[in-house]
Amino acid sequence: MAGGQKAKGKIEEVTGKTKEAVGRSVGNERMAAEGQAKKSKGAARQAKEKTKDVFKH
């Protein structure tokens, strides 16, 4: 289960990074901000899962 959450976090991070880059390149600040938020959410999810793994071992 934790592996699935880590993967989901990585996917969110990558799609957020892409959306942010596209938003900036076309001058769409809203899209860039949404991408930044999604990227941050993915990074937070990954950090949470890594923390859980530390306490399991």
Tab-separated table of N, CA, C and O in Angstrom:
chain	number	residue	atom	x	y	z
A	1	MET	N	0.821	-1.198	0.000
A	1	MET	CA	0.000	0.000	0.000
A	1	MET	C	0.862	1.258	0.000
A	1	MET	O	0.606	2.187	-0.731
A	2	ALA	N	1.898	1.257	0.825
A	2	ALA	CA	2.744	2.445	0.904
A	2	ALA	C	3.419	2.724	-0.429
A	2	ALA	O	3.602	3.866	-0.801
A	3	GLY	N	3.799	1.666	-1.149
A	3	GLY	CA	4.415	1.846	-2.454
A	3	GLY	C	3.480	2.549	-3.411
A	3	GLY	O	3.901	3.376	-4.216
A	4	GLY	N	2.210	2.230	-3.339
A	4	GLY	CA	1.213	2.874	-4.191
A	4	GLY	C	1.070	4.349	-3.885
A	4	GLY	O	0.930	5.175	-4.785
A	5	GLN	N	1.140	4.691	-2.617
A	5	GLN	CA	1.041	6.097	-2.212
A	5	GLN	C	2.286	6.874	-2.621
A	5	GLN	O	2.201	8.024	-3.021
A	6	LYS	N	3.450	6.211	-2.536
A	6	LYS	CA	4.688	6.866	-2.968
A	6	LYS	C	4.622	7.143	-4.467
A	6	LYS	O	5.006	8.213	-4.922
A	7	ALA	N	4.142	6.159	-5.215
A	7	ALA	CA	4.027	6.328	-6.669
A	7	ALA	C	3.037	7.434	-6.998
A	7	ALA	O	3.283	8.253	-7.889
A	8	LYS	N	1.937	7.465	-6.278
A	8	LYS	CA	0.937	8.507	-6.504
A	8	LYS	C	1.536	9.885	-6.225
A	8	LYS	O	1.297	10.841	-6.970
A	9	GLY	N	2.343	9.972	-5.184
A	9	GLY	CA	3.008	11.231	-4.860
A	9	GLY	C	3.970	11.657	-5.951
A	9	GLY	O	4.039	12.822	-6.325
A	10	LYS	N	4.716	10.696	-6.487
A	10	LYS	CA	5.672	11.012	-7.550
A	10	LYS	C	4.939	11.470	-8.807
A	10	LYS	O	5.357	12.416	-9.475
A	11	ILE	N	3.839	10.802	-9.129
A	11	ILE	CA	3.044	11.187	-10.300
A	11	ILE	C	2.503	12.600	-10.128
A	11	ILE	O	2.563	13.414	-11.053
A	12	GLU	N	1.980	12.908	-8.950
A	12	GLU	CA	1.472	14.265	-8.682
A	12	GLU	C	2.583	15.295	-8.822
A	12	GLU	O	2.380	16.365	-9.392
A	13	GLU	N	3.747	14.944	-8.316
A	13	GLU	CA	4.874	15.870	-8.375
A	13	GLU	C	5.288	16.147	-9.826
A	13	GLU	O	5.494	17.291	-10.220
A	14	VAL	N	5.379	15.094	-10.621
A	14	VAL	CA	5.791	15.250	-12.017
A	14	VAL	C	4.734	15.995	-12.835
A	14	VAL	O	5.066	16.903	-13.605
A	15	THR	N	3.463	15.647	-12.660
A	15	THR	CA	2.421	16.348	-13.424
A	15	THR	C	2.330	17.810	-12.992
A	15	THR	O	2.094	18.687	-13.813
A	16	GLY	N	2.532	18.060	-11.707
A	16	GLY	CA	2.527	19.439	-11.225
A	16	GLY	C	3.670	20.245	-11.811
A	16	GLY	O	3.496	21.393	-12.226
A	17	LYS	N	4.841	19.630	-11.868
A	17	LYS	CA	6.011	20.304	-12.431
A	17	LYS	C	5.769	20.636	-13.903
A	17	LYS	O	6.085	21.732	-14.374
A	18	THR	N	5.162	19.689	-14.630
A	18	THR	CA	4.860	19.897	-16.047
A	18	THR	C	3.834	21.009	-16.224
A	18	THR	O	4.011	21.905	-17.061
A	19	LYS	N	2.774	20.965	-15.425
A	19	LYS	CA	1.721	21.974	-15.526
A	19	LYS	C	2.267	23.356	-15.184
A	19	LYS	O	1.923	24.345	-15.842
A	20	GLU	N	3.136	23.408	-14.198
A	20	GLU	CA	3.739	24.686	-13.827
A	20	GLU	C	4.582	25.239	-14.979
A	20	GLU	O	4.497	26.420	-15.327
A	21	ALA	N	5.373	24.378	-15.598
A	21	ALA	CA	6.234	24.812	-16.705
A	21	ALA	C	5.410	25.283	-17.901
A	21	ALA	O	5.722	26.309	-18.513
A	22	VAL	N	4.354	24.551	-18.222
A	22	VAL	CA	3.494	24.944	-19.339
A	22	VAL	C	2.811	26.266	-19.024
A	22	VAL	O	2.744	27.161	-19.879
A	23	GLY	N	2.311	26.409	-17.824
A	23	GLY	CA	1.656	27.651	-17.420
A	23	GLY	C	2.579	28.852	-17.534
A	23	GLY	O	2.194	29.908	-18.029
A	24	ARG	N	3.804	28.680	-17.100
A	24	ARG	CA	4.774	29.776	-17.193
A	24	ARG	C	5.126	30.090	-18.642
A	24	ARG	O	5.257	31.254	-19.013
A	25	SER	N	5.270	29.055	-19.469
A	25	SER	CA	5.674	29.286	-20.860
A	25	SER	C	4.587	29.983	-21.677
A	25	SER	O	4.898	30.737	-22.590
A	26	VAL	N	3.313	29.740	-21.355
A	26	VAL	CA	2.233	30.396	-22.093
A	26	VAL	C	1.738	31.656	-21.386
A	26	VAL	O	0.834	32.328	-21.871
A	27	GLY	N	2.327	31.954	-20.222
A	27	GLY	CA	1.948	33.170	-19.510
A	27	GLY	C	0.672	33.032	-18.703
A	27	GLY	O	0.035	34.022	-18.359
A	28	ASN	N	0.277	31.812	-18.375
A	28	ASN	CA	-0.935	31.567	-17.610
A	28	ASN	C	-0.539	31.373	-16.142
A	28	ASN	O	-0.145	30.284	-15.741
A	29	GLU	N	-0.652	32.428	-15.353
A	29	GLU	CA	-0.225	32.371	-13.954
A	29	GLU	C	-1.087	31.412	-13.125
A	29	GLU	O	-0.591	30.776	-12.201
A	30	ARG	N	-2.365	31.322	-13.453
A	30	ARG	CA	-3.248	30.426	-12.706
A	30	ARG	C	-2.800	28.977	-12.894
A	30	ARG	O	-2.724	28.213	-11.939
A	31	MET	N	-2.504	28.603	-14.139
A	31	MET	CA	-2.059	27.247	-14.419
A	31	MET	C	-0.725	26.972	-13.721
A	31	MET	O	-0.525	25.894	-13.156
A	32	ALA	N	0.165	27.954	-13.737
A	32	ALA	CA	1.460	27.804	-13.075
A	32	ALA	C	1.270	27.600	-11.574
A	32	ALA	O	1.928	26.756	-10.958
A	33	ALA	N	0.364	28.347	-10.985
A	33	ALA	CA	0.094	28.228	-9.546
A	33	ALA	C	-0.528	26.870	-9.212
A	33	ALA	O	-0.179	26.243	-8.205
A	34	GLU	N	-1.445	26.402	-10.056
A	34	GLU	CA	-2.044	25.082	-9.845
A	34	GLU	C	-0.981	23.989	-9.939
A	34	GLU	O	-0.987	23.032	-9.164
A	35	GLY	N	-0.086	24.135	-10.889
A	35	GLY	CA	1.001	23.174	-11.032
A	35	GLY	C	1.912	23.171	-9.820
A	35	GLY	O	2.314	22.104	-9.345
A	36	GLN	N	2.229	24.343	-9.323
A	36	GLN	CA	3.075	24.459	-8.130
A	36	GLN	C	2.396	23.786	-6.942
A	36	GLN	O	3.038	23.069	-6.175
A	37	ALA	N	1.095	23.987	-6.791
A	37	ALA	CA	0.357	23.384	-5.686
A	37	ALA	C	0.359	21.865	-5.799
A	37	ALA	O	0.561	21.157	-4.808
A	38	LYS	N	0.148	21.359	-6.997
A	38	LYS	CA	0.116	19.908	-7.203
A	38	LYS	C	1.498	19.302	-6.945
A	38	LYS	O	1.616	18.230	-6.363
A	39	LYS	N	2.530	20.017	-7.375
A	39	LYS	CA	3.901	19.555	-7.155
A	39	LYS	C	4.183	19.479	-5.655
A	39	LYS	O	4.748	18.496	-5.178
A	40	SER	N	3.763	20.481	-4.917
A	40	SER	CA	3.972	20.508	-3.468
A	40	SER	C	3.192	19.396	-2.773
A	40	SER	O	3.694	18.759	-1.845
A	41	LYS	N	1.984	19.159	-3.233
A	41	LYS	CA	1.153	18.104	-2.659
A	41	LYS	C	1.811	16.737	-2.863
A	41	LYS	O	1.834	15.908	-1.963
A	42	GLY	N	2.342	16.524	-4.057
A	42	GLY	CA	3.021	15.261	-4.338
A	42	GLY	C	4.260	15.078	-3.490
A	42	GLY	O	4.521	13.988	-2.973
A	43	ALA	N	5.036	16.135	-3.321
A	43	ALA	CA	6.237	16.068	-2.490
A	43	ALA	C	5.871	15.783	-1.035
A	43	ALA	O	6.548	14.996	-0.362
A	44	ALA	N	4.803	16.388	-0.564
A	44	ALA	CA	4.357	16.164	0.810
A	44	ALA	C	3.889	14.724	1.008
A	44	ALA	O	4.185	14.098	2.033
A	45	ARG	N	3.192	14.184	0.017
A	45	ARG	CA	2.718	12.802	0.108
A	45	ARG	C	3.921	11.847	0.180
A	45	ARG	O	3.936	10.908	0.969
A	46	GLN	N	4.922	12.109	-0.651
A	46	GLN	CA	6.113	11.258	-0.635
A	46	GLN	C	6.834	11.354	0.710
A	46	GLN	O	7.271	10.336	1.250
A	47	ALA	N	6.954	12.537	1.239
A	47	ALA	CA	7.621	12.725	2.528
A	47	ALA	C	6.880	11.988	3.639
A	47	ALA	O	7.500	11.361	4.507
A	48	LYS	N	5.564	12.051	3.596
A	48	LYS	CA	4.750	11.364	4.604
A	48	LYS	C	4.989	9.860	4.545
A	48	LYS	O	5.178	9.208	5.565
A	49	GLU	N	5.017	9.309	3.342
A	49	GLU	CA	5.223	7.870	3.190
A	49	GLU	C	6.636	7.455	3.596
A	49	GLU	O	6.826	6.406	4.200
A	50	LYS	N	7.623	8.292	3.304
A	50	LYS	CA	8.989	7.984	3.726
A	50	LYS	C	9.096	7.991	5.242
A	50	LYS	O	9.778	7.151	5.835
A	51	THR	N	8.401	8.919	5.887
A	51	THR	CA	8.405	8.994	7.349
A	51	THR	C	7.760	7.747	7.931
A	51	THR	O	8.264	7.184	8.905
A	52	LYS	N	6.681	7.294	7.350
A	52	LYS	CA	6.023	6.083	7.810
A	52	LYS	C	6.967	4.893	7.697
A	52	LYS	O	7.033	4.053	8.589
A	53	ASP	N	7.719	4.820	6.597
A	53	ASP	CA	8.657	3.722	6.410
A	53	ASP	C	9.751	3.719	7.466
A	53	ASP	O	10.174	2.659	7.934
A	54	VAL	N	10.206	4.900	7.857
A	54	VAL	CA	11.259	4.992	8.866
A	54	VAL	C	10.766	4.395	10.188
A	54	VAL	O	11.501	3.673	10.859
A	55	PHE	N	9.529	4.672	10.532
A	55	PHE	CA	9.013	4.179	11.810
A	55	PHE	C	8.602	2.710	11.760
A	55	PHE	O	8.473	2.074	12.786
A	56	LYS	N	8.412	2.161	10.569
A	56	LYS	CA	8.093	0.735	10.440
A	56	LYS	C	9.320	-0.119	10.704
A	56	LYS	O	9.215	-1.221	11.199
A	57	HIS	N	10.485	0.387	10.326
A	57	HIS	CA	11.709	-0.430	10.427
A	57	HIS	C	12.361	-0.237	11.717
A	57	HIS	O	12.676	0.145	12.527
